[in-house]
């Protein structure tokens, strides 16, 4: 009997490792499907509300997806212009940052040496044809890489939105099929309740997070405007988008705003106020606002959230970090309704629940 248990555990471990490998190597295929499912489940309650108001299921789903796609497109267009401008001026921005940062630890003479080196590099680039070719080739490569990444993101989102449209349009059919697969009325009721809880959980979570991120964006934009930073509304949009990435989003936003603030302001001390305010607002949101508004809805302990973010970030990078928490919310909702998943539900539940 013990040998059978050992074999069972070994097979389960092998299956787990194979599943990890499959998820890792099939990101391009699985990511749009998973995003489409998350989008569909998020807007399923809204779609049912529109159907109850008299709209056709397909019309309601199409209206939701078109509205969401338009909002995403508008957001990308707003951010694309300044980001492309910064990328095109990246060498000049980098040199200016080097000169200003050198003044923190070095003497004034060192700063002059750095400036002199920059001038010499520029003169050599102007006199040497090979260097001119190198400078003119490296910059387009950076822009090409950024453009390629943007195209990949847009393609993934387009596929996800199309899949979400079909999922939303077929929602009643999916529920009906789920009911037919159940052998008993109790299983049918359990399956429908599990699906309903998943939709309600992910919808409430993403709606709350989106609202909180929008509020953070407004606060960041107001703070940057108060400091006198150019285009403060851009930083509001950046804060809104990056805050969907737990922890890393706030750090990336702070570094980006610090880089631009160093260039625009005369002193490093004043420029440091920009990332300080950014991190202060992000930390306040993460420590107080989100736990107060979302903590009760998620009913997931912090350790599980952190581990899930780390694992999905290791598997898929930034896209994995973005979908980590929504995926965990889905798993927790399923585990709460499936008797065989009681252990999973217990592990994911907050400490206050496990002690009771």
CSV table of C-alpha atoms in Angstrom, one decimal:
chain,number,residue,atom,x,y,z
A,1,UNK,CA,0.0,0.0,0.0
A,2,UNK,CA,2.8,2.4,0.8
A,3,UNK,CA,4.5,1.6,-2.5
A,4,UNK,CA,1.3,2.6,-4.3
A,5,UNK,CA,1.1,5.8,-2.4
A,6,UNK,CA,4.7,6.6,-3.3
A,7,UNK,CA,4.1,5.9,-6.9
A,8,UNK,CA,1.0,8.0,-6.8
A,9,UNK,CA,2.9,11.0,-5.3
A,10,UNK,CA,5.7,10.5,-7.9
A,11,UNK,CA,3.2,10.6,-10.7
A,12,UNK,CA,1.5,13.6,-9.3
A,13,UNK,CA,4.9,15.4,-9.0
A,14,UNK,CA,5.8,14.5,-12.6
A,15,UNK,CA,2.4,15.7,-13.9
A,16,UNK,CA,2.9,18.9,-11.9
A,17,UNK,CA,6.3,19.5,-13.5
A,18,UNK,CA,5.0,18.7,-17.0
A,19,UNK,CA,2.2,21.1,-16.5
A,20,UNK,CA,4.6,23.8,-15.5
A,21,UNK,CA,6.7,23.1,-18.6
A,22,UNK,CA,3.6,23.2,-20.8
A,23,UNK,CA,2.5,26.5,-19.3
A,24,UNK,CA,6.0,28.0,-19.8
A,25,UNK,CA,6.4,27.0,-23.4
A,26,UNK,CA,2.8,27.7,-24.5
A,27,UNK,CA,2.6,31.3,-23.3
A,28,UNK,CA,1.8,32.8,-26.8
A,29,UNK,CA,-1.1,30.3,-27.1
A,30,UNK,CA,-2.5,30.2,-23.6
A,31,UNK,CA,-2.1,33.9,-22.6
A,32,UNK,CA,-4.7,35.3,-25.1
A,33,UNK,CA,-7.1,32.5,-24.1
A,34,UNK,CA,-6.7,33.1,-20.4
A,35,UNK,CA,-7.1,36.8,-20.9
A,36,UNK,CA,-10.2,36.3,-22.9
A,37,UNK,CA,-11.7,34.1,-20.2
A,38,UNK,CA,-10.8,36.7,-17.5
A,39,UNK,CA,-12.4,39.5,-19.5
A,40,UNK,CA,-15.5,37.4,-20.2
A,41,UNK,CA,-16.0,36.5,-16.6
A,42,UNK,CA,-15.4,40.0,-15.5
A,43,UNK,CA,-18.1,41.5,-17.7
A,44,UNK,CA,-20.6,38.5,-17.5
A,45,UNK,CA,-22.7,40.2,-14.8
A,46,UNK,CA,-22.9,43.4,-16.9
A,47,UNK,CA,-23.8,41.4,-20.0
A,48,UNK,CA,-26.6,39.6,-18.1
A,49,UNK,CA,-27.8,43.0,-16.8
A,50,UNK,CA,-28.0,44.4,-20.4
A,51,UNK,CA,-29.8,41.2,-21.5
A,52,UNK,CA,-32.4,41.7,-18.7
A,53,UNK,CA,-32.8,45.3,-19.9
A,54,UNK,CA,-33.9,44.0,-23.3
A,55,UNK,CA,-30.8,43.7,-25.4
A,56,UNK,CA,-29.9,40.6,-27.4
A,57,UNK,CA,-27.0,38.5,-25.9
A,58,UNK,CA,-24.8,38.9,-28.9
A,59,UNK,CA,-25.6,42.7,-29.1
A,60,UNK,CA,-24.8,43.2,-25.4
A,61,UNK,CA,-21.5,41.2,-25.7
A,62,UNK,CA,-20.5,43.2,-28.8
A,63,UNK,CA,-21.3,46.5,-27.1
A,64,UNK,CA,-19.2,45.6,-24.1
A,65,UNK,CA,-16.2,44.4,-26.1
A,66,UNK,CA,-16.3,47.4,-28.5
A,67,UNK,CA,-16.4,49.8,-25.5
A,68,UNK,CA,-13.6,48.0,-23.8
A,69,UNK,CA,-11.5,47.9,-26.9
A,70,UNK,CA,-12.1,51.6,-27.6
A,71,UNK,CA,-11.0,52.5,-24.0
A,72,UNK,CA,-7.8,50.4,-24.3
A,73,UNK,CA,-7.0,51.9,-27.7
A,74,UNK,CA,-7.5,55.5,-26.4
A,75,UNK,CA,-5.3,54.8,-23.4
A,76,UNK,CA,-2.5,53.4,-25.6
A,77,UNK,CA,-2.7,56.4,-28.0
A,78,UNK,CA,-2.4,58.8,-25.1
A,79,UNK,CA,0.7,57.0,-23.8
A,80,UNK,CA,2.3,56.2,-27.1
A,81,UNK,CA,3.2,59.7,-28.2
A,82,UNK,CA,5.3,60.8,-25.2
A,83,UNK,CA,6.9,57.4,-24.8
A,84,UNK,CA,8.0,57.3,-28.5
A,85,UNK,CA,9.4,60.8,-28.0
A,86,UNK,CA,11.4,59.8,-25.0
A,87,UNK,CA,12.7,56.7,-26.8
A,88,UNK,CA,13.8,58.8,-29.8
A,89,UNK,CA,15.7,61.2,-27.5
A,90,UNK,CA,17.1,58.5,-25.3
A,91,UNK,CA,20.8,59.1,-26.0
A,92,UNK,CA,20.5,62.8,-25.2
A,93,UNK,CA,18.4,62.1,-22.1
A,94,UNK,CA,21.0,59.5,-20.9
A,95,UNK,CA,23.9,61.9,-21.3
A,96,UNK,CA,22.0,64.7,-19.4
A,97,UNK,CA,21.2,62.3,-16.6
A,98,UNK,CA,24.8,61.2,-16.3
A,99,UNK,CA,26.0,64.8,-16.0
A,100,UNK,CA,23.5,65.7,-13.3
A,101,UNK,CA,23.9,62.4,-11.3
A,102,UNK,CA,27.7,62.8,-11.4
A,103,UNK,CA,27.3,65.9,-9.3
A,104,UNK,CA,26.0,63.9,-6.4
A,105,UNK,CA,29.3,62.2,-5.6
A,106,UNK,CA,32.0,64.0,-7.6
A,107,UNK,CA,33.4,67.5,-7.7
A,108,UNK,CA,32.5,70.2,-10.1
A,109,UNK,CA,35.7,69.3,-12.1
A,110,UNK,CA,34.4,65.7,-12.5
A,111,UNK,CA,31.2,67.0,-13.9
A,112,UNK,CA,33.1,69.1,-16.4
A,113,UNK,CA,35.2,66.0,-17.3
A,114,UNK,CA,32.0,64.1,-18.0
A,115,UNK,CA,30.7,66.9,-20.1
A,116,UNK,CA,34.0,67.1,-22.0
A,117,UNK,CA,33.9,63.4,-22.6
A,118,UNK,CA,30.4,63.7,-24.0
A,119,UNK,CA,31.6,66.5,-26.3
A,120,UNK,CA,34.6,64.4,-27.5
A,121,UNK,CA,32.3,61.4,-28.2
A,122,UNK,CA,30.1,63.7,-30.2
A,123,UNK,CA,33.1,65.1,-32.2
A,124,UNK,CA,34.4,61.6,-32.8
A,125,UNK,CA,31.0,60.5,-34.0
A,126,UNK,CA,30.9,63.4,-36.4
A,127,UNK,CA,34.4,62.6,-37.9
A,128,UNK,CA,34.3,58.9,-38.1
A,129,UNK,CA,31.9,57.3,-40.6
A,130,UNK,CA,31.9,54.0,-38.8
A,131,UNK,CA,30.8,55.6,-35.6
A,132,UNK,CA,28.1,57.5,-37.4
A,133,UNK,CA,26.8,54.2,-38.7
A,134,UNK,CA,26.9,52.7,-35.2
A,135,UNK,CA,25.0,55.5,-33.6
A,136,UNK,CA,22.4,55.6,-36.4
A,137,UNK,CA,21.9,51.9,-36.2
A,138,UNK,CA,21.7,51.4,-32.4
A,139,UNK,CA,18.9,53.9,-32.0
A,140,UNK,CA,16.6,52.4,-34.6
A,141,UNK,CA,17.2,49.0,-33.0
A,142,UNK,CA,15.8,50.3,-29.7
A,143,UNK,CA,12.8,51.8,-31.4
A,144,UNK,CA,12.3,48.6,-33.4
A,145,UNK,CA,12.4,46.5,-30.3
A,146,UNK,CA,9.8,48.8,-28.6
A,147,UNK,CA,7.6,48.8,-31.7
A,148,UNK,CA,7.8,45.0,-31.8
A,149,UNK,CA,6.8,44.7,-28.2
A,150,UNK,CA,3.9,47.1,-28.7
A,151,UNK,CA,2.7,45.0,-31.7
A,152,UNK,CA,2.9,41.8,-29.7
A,153,UNK,CA,0.8,43.4,-26.9
A,154,UNK,CA,-1.8,44.7,-29.3
A,155,UNK,CA,-2.0,41.4,-31.1
A,156,UNK,CA,-2.5,39.5,-27.8
A,157,UNK,CA,-5.2,42.0,-26.7
A,158,UNK,CA,-7.0,41.8,-30.0
A,159,UNK,CA,-7.1,38.0,-29.8
A,160,UNK,CA,-8.2,38.1,-26.2
A,161,UNK,CA,-11.0,40.6,-26.9
A,162,UNK,CA,-12.3,38.4,-29.8
A,163,UNK,CA,-12.3,35.3,-27.6
A,164,UNK,CA,-14.0,37.3,-24.9
A,165,UNK,CA,-16.7,38.3,-27.3
A,166,UNK,CA,-17.4,34.7,-28.2
A,167,UNK,CA,-17.3,33.7,-24.5
A,168,UNK,CA,-19.8,36.4,-23.6
A,169,UNK,CA,-22.0,35.7,-26.5
A,170,UNK,CA,-22.1,32.0,-25.6
A,171,UNK,CA,-22.4,32.4,-21.9
A,172,UNK,CA,-26.0,30.9,-21.7
A,173,UNK,CA,-24.9,28.0,-23.9
A,174,UNK,CA,-21.8,27.3,-21.7
A,175,UNK,CA,-24.0,27.2,-18.5
A,176,UNK,CA,-26.5,24.9,-20.3
A,177,UNK,CA,-23.7,22.5,-21.3
A,178,UNK,CA,-22.3,22.6,-17.8
A,179,UNK,CA,-25.8,21.6,-16.5
A,180,UNK,CA,-26.1,18.8,-18.9
A,181,UNK,CA,-22.7,17.4,-17.9
A,182,UNK,CA,-23.8,17.1,-14.3
A,183,UNK,CA,-25.2,13.7,-13.3
A,184,UNK,CA,-27.5,14.9,-10.5
A,185,UNK,CA,-29.4,18.0,-9.6
A,186,UNK,CA,-27.1,18.7,-6.7
A,187,UNK,CA,-24.0,18.6,-9.0
A,188,UNK,CA,-25.8,20.8,-11.5
A,189,UNK,CA,-26.6,23.3,-8.8
A,190,UNK,CA,-23.0,23.2,-7.5
A,191,UNK,CA,-21.5,23.7,-10.9
A,192,UNK,CA,-23.8,26.7,-11.6
A,193,UNK,CA,-23.0,28.2,-8.2
A,194,UNK,CA,-19.3,27.7,-8.7
A,195,UNK,CA,-19.4,29.5,-12.1
A,196,UNK,CA,-21.5,32.3,-10.6
A,197,UNK,CA,-19.1,32.7,-7.7
A,198,UNK,CA,-16.1,32.8,-10.1
A,199,UNK,CA,-17.7,35.5,-12.2
A,200,UNK,CA,-18.8,37.5,-9.2
A,201,UNK,CA,-15.4,37.3,-7.5
A,202,UNK,CA,-13.3,38.2,-10.5
A,203,UNK,CA,-15.7,41.0,-11.6
A,204,UNK,CA,-15.8,42.6,-8.1
A,205,UNK,CA,-12.0,42.3,-7.8
A,206,UNK,CA,-11.1,43.8,-11.1
A,207,UNK,CA,-13.8,46.6,-10.8
A,208,UNK,CA,-12.5,47.5,-7.4
A,209,UNK,CA,-8.8,47.4,-8.6
A,210,UNK,CA,-9.6,49.5,-11.7
A,211,UNK,CA,-11.4,52.1,-9.6
A,212,UNK,CA,-8.6,52.3,-7.1
A,213,UNK,CA,-6.0,52.5,-9.8
A,214,UNK,CA,-7.9,55.4,-11.4
A,215,UNK,CA,-8.0,57.2,-8.1
A,216,UNK,CA,-4.2,56.7,-7.7
A,217,UNK,CA,-3.7,58.0,-11.3
A,218,UNK,CA,-5.6,61.2,-10.4
A,219,UNK,CA,-3.6,61.7,-7.2
A,220,UNK,CA,-0.2,61.1,-9.0
A,221,UNK,CA,-1.2,63.4,-11.8
A,222,UNK,CA,-2.1,66.1,-9.3
A,223,UNK,CA,1.1,65.6,-7.3
A,224,UNK,CA,3.3,65.9,-10.5
A,225,UNK,CA,1.3,69.0,-11.5
A,226,UNK,CA,2.0,70.5,-8.1
A,227,UNK,CA,5.7,69.8,-8.6
A,228,UNK,CA,5.7,71.5,-12.0
A,229,UNK,CA,6.6,68.3,-14.0
A,230,UNK,CA,5.7,68.5,-17.6
A,231,UNK,CA,2.7,66.5,-18.9
A,232,UNK,CA,1.5,65.4,-15.4
A,233,UNK,CA,-1.5,63.7,-16.9
A,234,UNK,CA,0.8,61.2,-18.6
A,235,UNK,CA,2.1,60.2,-15.2
A,236,UNK,CA,-1.5,59.7,-14.0
A,237,UNK,CA,-2.1,57.3,-16.9
A,238,UNK,CA,1.2,55.6,-16.3
A,239,UNK,CA,0.4,55.1,-12.6
A,240,UNK,CA,-3.1,53.8,-13.5
A,241,UNK,CA,-1.6,51.1,-15.9
A,242,UNK,CA,1.5,50.1,-13.9
A,243,UNK,CA,-0.5,49.7,-10.7
A,244,UNK,CA,-2.1,46.6,-12.2
A,245,UNK,CA,1.4,45.0,-11.7
A,246,UNK,CA,1.8,44.3,-8.0
A,247,UNK,CA,4.9,45.9,-6.4
A,248,UNK,CA,7.0,46.1,-9.5
A,249,UNK,CA,4.6,48.5,-11.1
A,250,UNK,CA,5.1,51.2,-8.5
A,251,UNK,CA,8.9,50.7,-8.6
A,252,UNK,CA,9.0,51.1,-12.4
A,253,UNK,CA,6.8,54.2,-12.3
A,254,UNK,CA,9.0,55.8,-9.6
A,255,UNK,CA,12.2,55.1,-11.6
A,256,UNK,CA,10.6,56.5,-14.8
A,257,UNK,CA,9.3,59.7,-13.2
A,258,UNK,CA,12.7,60.2,-11.4
A,259,UNK,CA,14.5,60.0,-14.8
A,260,UNK,CA,12.3,62.7,-16.4
A,261,UNK,CA,12.4,64.8,-13.2
A,262,UNK,CA,16.2,64.8,-13.2
A,263,UNK,CA,16.2,66.2,-16.7
A,264,UNK,CA,13.6,68.8,-16.2
A,265,UNK,CA,14.5,70.2,-12.8
A,266,UNK,CA,17.8,72.0,-11.9
A,267,UNK,CA,18.6,70.1,-8.6
A,268,UNK,CA,18.6,66.4,-7.8
A,269,UNK,CA,17.0,67.1,-4.4
A,270,UNK,CA,13.9,68.7,-6.0
A,271,UNK,CA,13.8,66.1,-8.7
A,272,UNK,CA,13.8,63.4,-6.0
A,273,UNK,CA,10.4,64.7,-4.7
A,274,UNK,CA,8.7,63.2,-7.8
A,275,UNK,CA,9.6,59.5,-7.1
A,276,UNK,CA,9.1,60.2,-3.3
A,277,UNK,CA,5.5,61.4,-3.9
A,278,UNK,CA,4.9,58.6,-6.4
A,279,UNK,CA,6.0,55.9,-4.0
A,280,UNK,CA,4.2,57.5,-1.0
A,281,UNK,CA,0.9,57.5,-2.9
A,282,UNK,CA,1.5,54.0,-4.2
A,283,UNK,CA,2.4,52.7,-0.7
A,284,UNK,CA,-0.6,54.4,0.9
A,285,UNK,CA,-2.8,52.8,-1.7
A,286,UNK,CA,-1.2,49.4,-1.3
A,287,UNK,CA,-1.1,49.4,2.5
A,288,UNK,CA,-4.5,51.0,3.3
A,289,UNK,CA,-6.8,51.6,0.4
A,290,UNK,CA,-6.6,48.3,-1.4
A,291,UNK,CA,-6.8,46.1,1.8
A,292,UNK,CA,-9.8,48.1,3.0
A,293,UNK,CA,-11.7,48.0,-0.2
A,294,UNK,CA,-10.6,44.7,-1.7
A,295,UNK,CA,-9.3,42.6,1.2
A,296,UNK,CA,-12.8,41.4,2.3
A,297,UNK,CA,-13.8,40.5,-1.3
A,298,UNK,CA,-10.7,38.5,-2.1
A,299,UNK,CA,-10.6,36.4,1.1
A,300,UNK,CA,-7.1,35.2,0.1
A,301,UNK,CA,-4.1,35.4,2.4
A,302,UNK,CA,-1.1,37.7,1.5
A,303,UNK,CA,1.4,34.8,1.3
A,304,UNK,CA,-0.6,33.1,-1.4
A,305,UNK,CA,-0.8,36.3,-3.4
A,306,UNK,CA,2.9,36.9,-3.2
A,307,UNK,CA,3.8,33.3,-4.1
A,308,UNK,CA,1.4,33.4,-7.1
A,309,UNK,CA,2.8,36.6,-8.4
A,310,UNK,CA,6.4,35.3,-8.1
A,311,UNK,CA,5.6,32.0,-9.8
A,312,UNK,CA,3.6,33.6,-12.7
A,313,UNK,CA,6.2,36.3,-13.1
A,314,UNK,CA,8.9,33.6,-13.4
A,315,UNK,CA,6.8,31.7,-15.9
A,316,UNK,CA,5.5,34.5,-18.2
A,317,UNK,CA,7.3,37.7,-17.0
A,318,UNK,CA,5.2,40.9,-16.9
A,319,UNK,CA,2.1,39.3,-18.4
A,320,UNK,CA,2.2,36.6,-15.8
A,321,UNK,CA,2.5,39.2,-13.0
A,322,UNK,CA,-0.6,41.0,-14.4
A,323,UNK,CA,-2.8,37.9,-14.5
A,324,UNK,CA,-1.5,36.3,-11.3
A,325,UNK,CA,-4.0,37.7,-8.8
A,326,UNK,CA,-7.1,37.4,-11.1
A,327,UNK,CA,-6.1,33.8,-11.7
A,328,UNK,CA,-5.8,33.2,-8.0
A,329,UNK,CA,-9.2,34.7,-7.4
A,330,UNK,CA,-10.7,32.3,-9.9
A,331,UNK,CA,-8.9,29.3,-8.3
A,332,UNK,CA,-10.2,30.4,-4.8
A,333,UNK,CA,-13.8,30.8,-6.1
A,334,UNK,CA,-13.7,27.3,-7.6
A,335,UNK,CA,-12.1,25.7,-4.5
A,336,UNK,CA,-14.8,27.2,-2.3
A,337,UNK,CA,-17.5,25.4,-4.2
A,338,UNK,CA,-15.8,22.0,-5.1
A,339,UNK,CA,-15.7,19.6,-2.2
A,340,UNK,CA,-12.5,17.9,-3.5
A,341,UNK,CA,-10.7,21.2,-3.4
A,342,UNK,CA,-11.2,21.8,0.3
A,343,UNK,CA,-7.5,21.7,1.0
A,344,UNK,CA,-6.8,24.3,-1.7
A,345,UNK,CA,-9.5,26.6,-0.2
A,346,UNK,CA,-8.1,26.2,3.3
A,347,UNK,CA,-4.5,27.0,2.1
A,348,UNK,CA,-5.6,30.1,0.2
A,349,UNK,CA,-8.0,31.4,2.9
A,350,UNK,CA,-6.9,34.2,5.3
A,351,UNK,CA,-5.5,33.2,8.6
A,352,UNK,CA,-8.5,34.5,10.5
A,353,UNK,CA,-10.6,31.9,8.6
A,354,UNK,CA,-8.3,29.0,9.1
A,355,UNK,CA,-8.2,29.5,12.9
A,356,UNK,CA,-11.9,29.6,13.3
